[in-house]
XYZ file of C-alpha atoms in Angstrom:
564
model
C 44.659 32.034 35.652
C 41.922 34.852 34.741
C 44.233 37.644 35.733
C 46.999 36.671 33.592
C 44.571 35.699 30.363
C 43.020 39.002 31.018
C 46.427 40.903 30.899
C 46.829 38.690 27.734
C 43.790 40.072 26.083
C 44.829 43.748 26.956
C 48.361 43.141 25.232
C 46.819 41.594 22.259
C 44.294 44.478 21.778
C 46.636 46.883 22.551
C 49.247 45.179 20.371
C 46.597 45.291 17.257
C 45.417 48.383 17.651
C 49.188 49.505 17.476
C 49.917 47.237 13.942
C 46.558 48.956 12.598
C 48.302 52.424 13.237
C 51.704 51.829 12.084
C 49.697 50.243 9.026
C 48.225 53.521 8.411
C 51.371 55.884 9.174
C 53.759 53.348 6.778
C 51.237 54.246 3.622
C 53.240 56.793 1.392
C 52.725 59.983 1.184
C 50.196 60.435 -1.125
C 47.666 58.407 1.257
C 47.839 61.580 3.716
C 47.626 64.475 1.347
C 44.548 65.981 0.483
C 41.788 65.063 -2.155
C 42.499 66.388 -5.833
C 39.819 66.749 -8.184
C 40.998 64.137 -10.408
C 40.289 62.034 -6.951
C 36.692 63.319 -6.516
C 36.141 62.426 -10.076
C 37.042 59.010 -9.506
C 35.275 58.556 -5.793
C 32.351 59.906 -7.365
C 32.153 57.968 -10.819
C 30.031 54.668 -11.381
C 31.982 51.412 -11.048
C 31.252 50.018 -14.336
C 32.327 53.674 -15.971
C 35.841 53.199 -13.892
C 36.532 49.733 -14.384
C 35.925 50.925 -18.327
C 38.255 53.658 -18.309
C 41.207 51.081 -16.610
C 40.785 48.250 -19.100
C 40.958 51.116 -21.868
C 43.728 52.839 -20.364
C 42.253 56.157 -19.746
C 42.573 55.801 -16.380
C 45.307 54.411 -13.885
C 44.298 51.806 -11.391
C 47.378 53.130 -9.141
C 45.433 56.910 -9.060
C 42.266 54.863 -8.440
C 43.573 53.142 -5.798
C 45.323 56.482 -4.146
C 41.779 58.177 -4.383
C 39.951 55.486 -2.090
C 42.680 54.615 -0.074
C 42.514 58.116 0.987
C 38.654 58.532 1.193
C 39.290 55.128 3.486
C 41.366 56.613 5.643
C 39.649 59.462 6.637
C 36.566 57.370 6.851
C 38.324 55.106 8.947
C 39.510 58.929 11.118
C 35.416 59.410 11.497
C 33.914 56.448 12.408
C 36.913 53.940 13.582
C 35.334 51.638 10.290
C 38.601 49.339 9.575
C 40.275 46.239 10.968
C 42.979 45.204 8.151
C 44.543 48.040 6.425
C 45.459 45.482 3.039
C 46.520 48.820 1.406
C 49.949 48.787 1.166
C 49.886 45.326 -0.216
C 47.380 45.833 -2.613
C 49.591 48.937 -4.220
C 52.423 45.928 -4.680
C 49.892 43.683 -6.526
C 49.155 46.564 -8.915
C 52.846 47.608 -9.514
C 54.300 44.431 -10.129
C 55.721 43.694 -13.782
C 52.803 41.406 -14.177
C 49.775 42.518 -11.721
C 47.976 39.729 -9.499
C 44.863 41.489 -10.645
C 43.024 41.251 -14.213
C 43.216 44.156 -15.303
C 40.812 43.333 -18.533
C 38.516 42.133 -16.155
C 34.680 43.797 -15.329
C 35.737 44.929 -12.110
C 39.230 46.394 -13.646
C 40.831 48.222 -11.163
C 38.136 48.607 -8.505
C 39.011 48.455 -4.786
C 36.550 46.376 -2.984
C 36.269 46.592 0.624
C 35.184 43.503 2.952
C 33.957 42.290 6.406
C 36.595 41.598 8.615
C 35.374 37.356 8.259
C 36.544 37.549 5.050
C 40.517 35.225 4.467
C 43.109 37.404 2.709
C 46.182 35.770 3.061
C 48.980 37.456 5.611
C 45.996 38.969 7.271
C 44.007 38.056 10.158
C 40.080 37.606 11.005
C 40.824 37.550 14.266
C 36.459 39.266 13.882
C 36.964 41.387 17.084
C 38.506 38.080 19.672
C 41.796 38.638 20.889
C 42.311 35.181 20.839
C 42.276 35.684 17.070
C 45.083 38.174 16.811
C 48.271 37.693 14.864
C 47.151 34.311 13.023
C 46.783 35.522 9.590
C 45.577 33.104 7.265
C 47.514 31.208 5.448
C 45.477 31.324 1.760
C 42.597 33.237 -0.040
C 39.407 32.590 0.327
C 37.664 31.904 -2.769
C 35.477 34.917 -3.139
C 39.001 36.653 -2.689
C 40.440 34.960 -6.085
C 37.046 35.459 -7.995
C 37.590 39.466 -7.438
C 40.984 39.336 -8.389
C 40.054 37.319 -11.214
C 37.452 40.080 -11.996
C 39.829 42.829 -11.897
C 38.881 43.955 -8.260
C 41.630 45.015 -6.016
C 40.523 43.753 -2.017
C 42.548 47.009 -0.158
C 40.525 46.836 3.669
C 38.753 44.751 5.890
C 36.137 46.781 7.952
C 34.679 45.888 11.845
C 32.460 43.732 13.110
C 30.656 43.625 16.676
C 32.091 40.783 19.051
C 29.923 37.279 18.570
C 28.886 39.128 15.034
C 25.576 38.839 16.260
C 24.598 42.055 17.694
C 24.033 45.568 16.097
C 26.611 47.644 17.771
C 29.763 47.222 15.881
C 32.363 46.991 18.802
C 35.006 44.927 20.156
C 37.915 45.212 22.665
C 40.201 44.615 19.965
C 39.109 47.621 17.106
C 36.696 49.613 19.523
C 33.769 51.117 18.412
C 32.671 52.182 14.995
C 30.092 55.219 14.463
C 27.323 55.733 13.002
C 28.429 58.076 9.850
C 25.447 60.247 10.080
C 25.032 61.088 13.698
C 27.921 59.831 15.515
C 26.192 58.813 18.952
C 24.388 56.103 17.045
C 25.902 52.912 15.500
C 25.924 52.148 12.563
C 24.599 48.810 12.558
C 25.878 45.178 12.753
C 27.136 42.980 11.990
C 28.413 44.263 9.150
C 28.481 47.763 10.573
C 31.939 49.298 9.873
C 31.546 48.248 6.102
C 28.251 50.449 5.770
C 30.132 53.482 7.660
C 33.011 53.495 4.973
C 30.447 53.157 2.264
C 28.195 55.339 3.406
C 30.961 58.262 3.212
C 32.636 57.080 0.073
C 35.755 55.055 1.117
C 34.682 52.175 -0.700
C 31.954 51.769 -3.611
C 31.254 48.359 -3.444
C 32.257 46.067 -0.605
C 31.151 42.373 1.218
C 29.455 41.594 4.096
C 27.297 38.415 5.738
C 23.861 38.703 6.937
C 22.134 35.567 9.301
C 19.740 38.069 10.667
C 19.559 41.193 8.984
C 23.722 41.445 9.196
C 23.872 43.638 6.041
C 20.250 44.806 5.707
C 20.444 46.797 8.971
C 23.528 48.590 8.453
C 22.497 49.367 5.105
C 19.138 50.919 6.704
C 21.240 52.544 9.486
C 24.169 53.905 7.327
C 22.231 54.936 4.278
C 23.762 52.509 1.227
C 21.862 49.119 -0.870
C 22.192 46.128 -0.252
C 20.777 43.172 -1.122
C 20.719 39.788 0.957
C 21.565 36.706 -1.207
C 19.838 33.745 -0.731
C 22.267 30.616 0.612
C 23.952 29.327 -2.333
C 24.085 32.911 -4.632
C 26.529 34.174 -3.515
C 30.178 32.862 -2.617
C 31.073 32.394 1.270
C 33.486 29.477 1.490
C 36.403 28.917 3.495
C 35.828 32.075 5.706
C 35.560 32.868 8.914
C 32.740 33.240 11.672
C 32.285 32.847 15.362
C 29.487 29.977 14.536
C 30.706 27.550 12.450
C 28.503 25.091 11.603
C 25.608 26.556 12.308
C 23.171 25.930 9.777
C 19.307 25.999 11.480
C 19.551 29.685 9.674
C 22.441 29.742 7.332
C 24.438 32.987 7.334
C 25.096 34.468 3.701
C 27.875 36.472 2.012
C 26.253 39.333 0.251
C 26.742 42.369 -1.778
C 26.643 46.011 -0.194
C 27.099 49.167 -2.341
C 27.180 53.117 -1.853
C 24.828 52.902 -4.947
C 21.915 50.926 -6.659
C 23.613 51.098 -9.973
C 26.705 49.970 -7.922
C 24.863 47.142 -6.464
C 23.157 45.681 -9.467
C 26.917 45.795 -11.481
C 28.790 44.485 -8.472
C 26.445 41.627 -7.980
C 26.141 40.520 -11.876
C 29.293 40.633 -12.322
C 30.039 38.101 -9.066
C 27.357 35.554 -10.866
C 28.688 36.210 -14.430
C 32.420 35.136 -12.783
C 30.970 31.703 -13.030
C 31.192 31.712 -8.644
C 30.026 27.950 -8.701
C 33.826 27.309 -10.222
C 35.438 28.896 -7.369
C 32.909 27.631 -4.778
C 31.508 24.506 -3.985
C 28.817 26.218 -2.247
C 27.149 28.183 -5.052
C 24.484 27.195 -7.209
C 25.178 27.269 -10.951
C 22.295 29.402 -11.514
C 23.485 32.214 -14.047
C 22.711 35.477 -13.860
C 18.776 36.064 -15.471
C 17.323 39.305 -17.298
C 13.891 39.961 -15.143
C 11.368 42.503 -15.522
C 8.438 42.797 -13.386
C 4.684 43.397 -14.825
C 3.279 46.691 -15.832
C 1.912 46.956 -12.688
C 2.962 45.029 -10.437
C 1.504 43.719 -7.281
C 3.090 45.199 -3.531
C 2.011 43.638 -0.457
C 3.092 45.387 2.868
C 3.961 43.354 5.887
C 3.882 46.879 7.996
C 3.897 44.752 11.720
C 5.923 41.812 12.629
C 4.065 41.457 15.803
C 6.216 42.076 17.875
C 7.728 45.964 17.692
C 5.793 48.040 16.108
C 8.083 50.570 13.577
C 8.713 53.714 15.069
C 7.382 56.780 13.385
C 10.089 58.141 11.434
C 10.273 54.501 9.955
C 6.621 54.109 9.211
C 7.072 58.033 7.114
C 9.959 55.766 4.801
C 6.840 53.217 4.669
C 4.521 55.463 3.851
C 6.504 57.230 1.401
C 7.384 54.710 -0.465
C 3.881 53.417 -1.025
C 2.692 56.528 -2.443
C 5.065 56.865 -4.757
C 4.290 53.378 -5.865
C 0.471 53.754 -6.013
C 0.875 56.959 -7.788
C 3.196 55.135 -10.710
C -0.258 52.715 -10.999
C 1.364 50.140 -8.885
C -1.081 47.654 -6.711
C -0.336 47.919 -3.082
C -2.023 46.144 -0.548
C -1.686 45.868 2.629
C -0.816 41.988 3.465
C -3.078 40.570 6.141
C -3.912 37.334 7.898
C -0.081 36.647 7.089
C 1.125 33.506 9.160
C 3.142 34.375 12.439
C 6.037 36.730 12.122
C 5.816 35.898 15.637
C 6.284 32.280 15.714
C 9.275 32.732 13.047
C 10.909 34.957 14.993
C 10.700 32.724 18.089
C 11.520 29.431 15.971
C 14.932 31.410 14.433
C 16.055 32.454 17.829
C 15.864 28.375 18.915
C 17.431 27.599 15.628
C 20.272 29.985 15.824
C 21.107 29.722 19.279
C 20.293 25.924 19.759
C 24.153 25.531 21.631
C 22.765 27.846 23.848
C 25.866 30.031 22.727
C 28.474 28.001 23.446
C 30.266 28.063 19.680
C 30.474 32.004 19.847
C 31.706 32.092 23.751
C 34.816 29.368 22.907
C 36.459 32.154 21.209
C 36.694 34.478 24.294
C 40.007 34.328 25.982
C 39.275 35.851 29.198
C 35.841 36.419 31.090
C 36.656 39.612 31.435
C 36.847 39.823 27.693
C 33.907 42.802 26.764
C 30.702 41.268 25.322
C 28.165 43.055 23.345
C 25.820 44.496 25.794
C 23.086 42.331 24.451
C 24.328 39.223 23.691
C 25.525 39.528 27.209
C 21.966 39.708 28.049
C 21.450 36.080 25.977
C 24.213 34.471 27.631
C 22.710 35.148 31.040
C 19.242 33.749 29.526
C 21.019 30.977 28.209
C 23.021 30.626 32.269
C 19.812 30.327 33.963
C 18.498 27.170 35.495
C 15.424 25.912 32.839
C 12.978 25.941 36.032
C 13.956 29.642 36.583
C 13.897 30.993 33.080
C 10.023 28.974 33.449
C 8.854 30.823 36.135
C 10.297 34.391 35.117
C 7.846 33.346 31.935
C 5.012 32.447 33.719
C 4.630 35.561 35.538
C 5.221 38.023 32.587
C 2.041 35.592 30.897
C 0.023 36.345 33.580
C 1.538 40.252 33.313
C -0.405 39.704 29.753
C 3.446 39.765 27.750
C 3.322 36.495 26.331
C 5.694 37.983 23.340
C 8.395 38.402 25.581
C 7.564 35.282 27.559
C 8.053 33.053 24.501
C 11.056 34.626 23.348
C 12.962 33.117 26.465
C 11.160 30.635 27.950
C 13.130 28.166 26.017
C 16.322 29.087 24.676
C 18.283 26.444 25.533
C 20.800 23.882 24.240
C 19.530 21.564 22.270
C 19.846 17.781 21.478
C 20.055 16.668 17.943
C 16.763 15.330 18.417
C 15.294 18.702 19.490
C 17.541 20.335 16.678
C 16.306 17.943 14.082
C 12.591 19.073 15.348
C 12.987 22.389 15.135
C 14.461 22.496 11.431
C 11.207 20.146 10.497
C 9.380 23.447 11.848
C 11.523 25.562 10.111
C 10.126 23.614 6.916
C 6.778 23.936 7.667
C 7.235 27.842 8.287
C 8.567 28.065 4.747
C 5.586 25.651 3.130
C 3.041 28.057 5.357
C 5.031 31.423 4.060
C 4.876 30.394 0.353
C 1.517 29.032 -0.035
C 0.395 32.611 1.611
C 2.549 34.491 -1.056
C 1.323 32.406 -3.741
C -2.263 32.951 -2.572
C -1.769 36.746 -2.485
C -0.605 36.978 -6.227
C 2.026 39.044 -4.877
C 5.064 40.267 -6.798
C 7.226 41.533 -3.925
C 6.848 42.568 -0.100
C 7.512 45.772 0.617
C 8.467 45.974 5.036
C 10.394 48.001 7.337
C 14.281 47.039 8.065
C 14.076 47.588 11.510
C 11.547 49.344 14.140
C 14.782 52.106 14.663
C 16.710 53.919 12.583
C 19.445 53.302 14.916
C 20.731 52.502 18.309
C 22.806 54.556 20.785
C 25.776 52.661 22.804
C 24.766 49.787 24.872
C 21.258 50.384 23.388
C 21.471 46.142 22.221
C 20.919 45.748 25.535
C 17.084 46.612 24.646
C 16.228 45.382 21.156
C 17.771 41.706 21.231
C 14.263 40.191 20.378
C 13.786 43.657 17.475
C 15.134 41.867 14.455
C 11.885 40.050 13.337
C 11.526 42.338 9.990
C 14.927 40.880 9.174
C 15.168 37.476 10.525
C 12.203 36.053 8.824
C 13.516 36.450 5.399
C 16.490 34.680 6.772
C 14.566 31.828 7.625
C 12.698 31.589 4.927
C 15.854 32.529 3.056
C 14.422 34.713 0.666
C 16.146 37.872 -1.279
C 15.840 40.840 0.283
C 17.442 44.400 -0.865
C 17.586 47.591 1.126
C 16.836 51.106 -0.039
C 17.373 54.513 1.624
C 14.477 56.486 1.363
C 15.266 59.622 3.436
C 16.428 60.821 6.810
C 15.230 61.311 10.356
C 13.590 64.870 11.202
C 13.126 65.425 14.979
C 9.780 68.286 13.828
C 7.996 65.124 12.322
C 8.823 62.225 13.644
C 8.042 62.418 16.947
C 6.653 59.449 19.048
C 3.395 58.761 19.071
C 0.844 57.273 21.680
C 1.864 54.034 20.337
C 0.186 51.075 22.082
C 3.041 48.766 23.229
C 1.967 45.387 24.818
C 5.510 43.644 25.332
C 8.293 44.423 27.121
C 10.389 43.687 23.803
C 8.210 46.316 22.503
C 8.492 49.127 25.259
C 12.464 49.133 26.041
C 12.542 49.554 21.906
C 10.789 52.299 21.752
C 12.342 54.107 24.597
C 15.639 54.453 22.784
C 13.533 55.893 19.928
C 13.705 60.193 20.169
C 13.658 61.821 16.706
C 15.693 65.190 17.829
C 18.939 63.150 18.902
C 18.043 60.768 15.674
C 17.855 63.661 13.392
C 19.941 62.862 10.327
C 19.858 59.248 10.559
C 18.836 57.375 7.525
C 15.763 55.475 7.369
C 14.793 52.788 4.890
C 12.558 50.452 3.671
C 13.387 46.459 2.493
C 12.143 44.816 -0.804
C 11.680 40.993 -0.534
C 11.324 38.725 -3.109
C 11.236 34.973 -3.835
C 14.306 32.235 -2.682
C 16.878 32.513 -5.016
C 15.053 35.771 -7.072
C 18.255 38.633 -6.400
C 17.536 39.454 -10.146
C 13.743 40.289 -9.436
C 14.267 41.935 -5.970
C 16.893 44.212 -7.763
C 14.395 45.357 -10.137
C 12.225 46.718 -7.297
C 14.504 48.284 -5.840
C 15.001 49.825 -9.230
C 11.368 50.601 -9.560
C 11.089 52.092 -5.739
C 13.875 54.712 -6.310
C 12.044 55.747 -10.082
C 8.946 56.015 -8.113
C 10.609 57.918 -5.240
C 12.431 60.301 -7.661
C 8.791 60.723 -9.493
C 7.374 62.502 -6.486
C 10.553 64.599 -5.713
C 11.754 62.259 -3.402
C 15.847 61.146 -3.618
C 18.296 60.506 -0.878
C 21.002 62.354 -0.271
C 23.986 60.736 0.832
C 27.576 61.998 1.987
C 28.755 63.740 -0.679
C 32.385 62.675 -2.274
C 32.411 65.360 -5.019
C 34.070 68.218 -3.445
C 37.579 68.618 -1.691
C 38.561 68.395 1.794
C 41.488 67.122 3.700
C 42.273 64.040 5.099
């Protein structure tokens, strides 16, 4: 009966929400007391330099634990960032006789947080479904024993937006997480409440999944790095997701860090672990020493096609290439690129070929909340073929043939059509890297995403606004974010921007610099399948440039006291 599965749903949010709490009140003491300065010296200290100071003894990984678990918390007070407080057992694992962590290990010490996919067993990834709730899992996943192996102690699992495909981090079961900057804003998705707890210091290095720009937009939107690992880099196995078995555009785990120097450790040390031995789903590709030319060679893919970047996103552009051309670097601007288009509209089939049925079998009620635009995709995917036909005819002859393609045919698929559409997928990627090749170019330099963020329900609007993202997905190429500055409502104002689609125009009305001021905004640096190594050395080289010309973001600061 709906009533009765919807008073279900209410009890098992209500019920989770209420073990979260008590999760939070049980912590001793010392989790609700203020920040010391030996804390702030250890919240703001390099991973590598920490994980040193444990394996030599200088420092205790009990006090580093106490420091983050408390910057977590009060993170978690701000933005409403974590699902599974693992806390409280990750304190046992380091007091034990003979700790479940290696504490001679490269990551010695460190607490790692992670998306909420991610198995830990005696905790649940229930990922925002009620239907989820109170079924931990009953073993580690494999990434899990790798960081424990490495030193790393896993202490919270951070929120995700219901389906895990939209950019709003909400669910009925956690609620909403904000954006840390400007809390009216999110801050991104799917992988949103792990870039809030970064971004304000709870966490240094944590994990997160990307199938469409998953940890590149909350990176963007939150202010942190991150870099997204091409399928088979990084470990993912035996986690989980509200698509499995989806594979037209694989998702992938990937690193995400407060800082680049963060990022580059966390990730070599993941590939120096040896991850193929713990996963059947990595490469054996060990980690490679790249450097990049004297000078090398930008191109800028500044338009997907379809939304325009807003202004204060363009600045981040434009700033970055002027930093770059001043160090000598060649930047050109890429044209006659083939269709970012046509990707998009082939990685929305590919994605989606069930027509959404996978991610809706986890609901337990219809009256279960949706994100506001996936609910938008399910109605698409409702509608009669004929119907969604017509609706597309008429916007052609409206002259929107951007937003007519986008849902003229989402559908679900056969395997025949499926099998069709991943031969087109191929062809994309032969078309992509013959261009590249052609173009002698080292690395792409592109936007993130057309906002810097979205107010609630604003996914209602920008469902077909991922393009800058999604075609490195299917292309699967490396792809690393870096924050470049933040909104300022006396600059970035909009502009008499030309907007053709209605993709395009519903976009761009939820852009307004004054309510955005403060939000980060970011540029991406793409590189090659399978080149992390060479797309962290941009990234590298973007921030020297930056910092050349007086230009370095500032992030929340965790240097100075305050209480929790």
């Amino acid at each position: 009966m709906p009533l009765l599965a919807y008073l279900q749903h209410r009890r098992a949010c209500k019920e989770k929400q209420s073990q979260r709490a008590n999760a939070i009140a049980s912590l001793p003491a010392i989790y609700h007391a203020a920040i010391t300065p030996t804390d702030a010296d250890i919240l703001g200290t390099p991973v590598s330099t920490t994980a040193e100071r444990v394996r030599s003894g200088q420092q205790k990984p009990l006090d580093v634990l106490h420091a983050y678990g408390k910057r977590a918390l009060w993170a978690h007070e701000k933005t409403n960032c974590l699902t599974e407080v693992v806390i409280a057992g990750a304190e046992s694992s380091l007091s034990l006789g003979e700790p479940k962590v290696n504490l001679q290990g490269p990551l010695a010490g460190i607490p790692v947080s992670l998306k909420d996919t991610i198995n830990i067993v005696g905790y649940d990834s229930c990922i925002g479904y009620s239907k989820h709730t109170f079924h931990p899992a009953t073993h580690d996943a494999p990434v899990i024993r790798l960081l424990r192996d490495a030193g790393a102690v896993p202490f919270v699992k951070t929120n995700v937006p219901i389906t895990l495909l939209a950019l709003e981090s909400t669910n009925d079961v956690f609620g909403r997480t904000k954006n840390p900057h400007v809390p009216a804003y999110s801050p991104g998705g799917s992988t949103g409440g792990e870039g809030a707890l970064l971004a304000l210091g709870g966490s240094r290095i944590g994990i997160g999944t990307d199938v469409a720009g998953s940890v590149r937009i909350p990176a963007a939107w939150s202010g942190i790095y991150a870099l997204r690992c091409s399928t088979g880099r990084f470990p993912k196995a035996d986690n989980f997701a509200s698509m499995v078995g989806q594979e037209g555009v694989p998702s992938v785990y990937s690193p995400m860090a407060k800082t680049l120097p963060d990022l580059r450790y966390f990730l070599e040390t993941v590939i120096n672990m040896k991850p193929w031995e713990y996963d059947f789903t990595v490469h054996p590709i060990p980690w490679r020493t790249i450097s990049l030319p004297e000078k090398p060679r930008w191109g800028v893919l500044r338009d997907d096609g379809v939304v325009p970047s807003t202004p204060a996103v363009q600045r981040a552009l434009d700033t970055t290439i002027s930093a770059l051309r001043s160090r000598g670097d060649d930047v050109v601007e890429l044209a006659g690129t083939p269709s970012c288009y046509t990707a998009l509209r082939l990685a929305s089939r590919l994605l989606n070929s069930d027509a959404g049925e996978t991610y809706s079998s986890h609901f337990s009620s219809v009256f279960e909340s949706n994100d506001a635009g996936v609910t938008i995709l399910s109605r698409i995917f409702s509608l009669p073929r004929f119907v969604k036909r017509i609706y597309a005819f008429f916007l052609r002859l409206r002259g929107d043939t951007i937003t007519a393609g986008l849902i003229d045919d989402l559908r679900s698929r056969s395997v025949t059509d499926q099998w069709k559409l991943v031969a087109e997928r191929e062809e994309i990627r032969a078309e992509w890297f013959a261009y590249l090749k052609e173009q002698q170019v080292d690395l792409v330099l592109t936007p993130v995403h057309p906002l810097p963020g979205l107010p609630e329900g604003g996914g209602r609007d920008t469902i077909g606004a991922c393009g800058y993202t999604f075609l490195w997905n299917l292309l699967d190429y490396a792809a690393g974010v870096v924050p470049v500055g933040k909104v300022d409502g006396s600059i970035d104002g909009a502009t008499g921007q030309v907007l053709t689609s209605k993709v395009a125009r519903k976009a761009w009305n939820l852009y307004d610099a004054k309510r955005m001021e403060g939000l980060p905004i970011a540029v991406q640096i793409v590189g090659g399948r399978l080149e992390e190594e060479k797309v962290l050395v941009g990234m590298e080289r973007v921030v020297d440039a930056l910092k050349e010309k007086g230009v370095v973001y500032q992030g929340v600061s965790v240097t100075v006291d305050f209480h929790v």
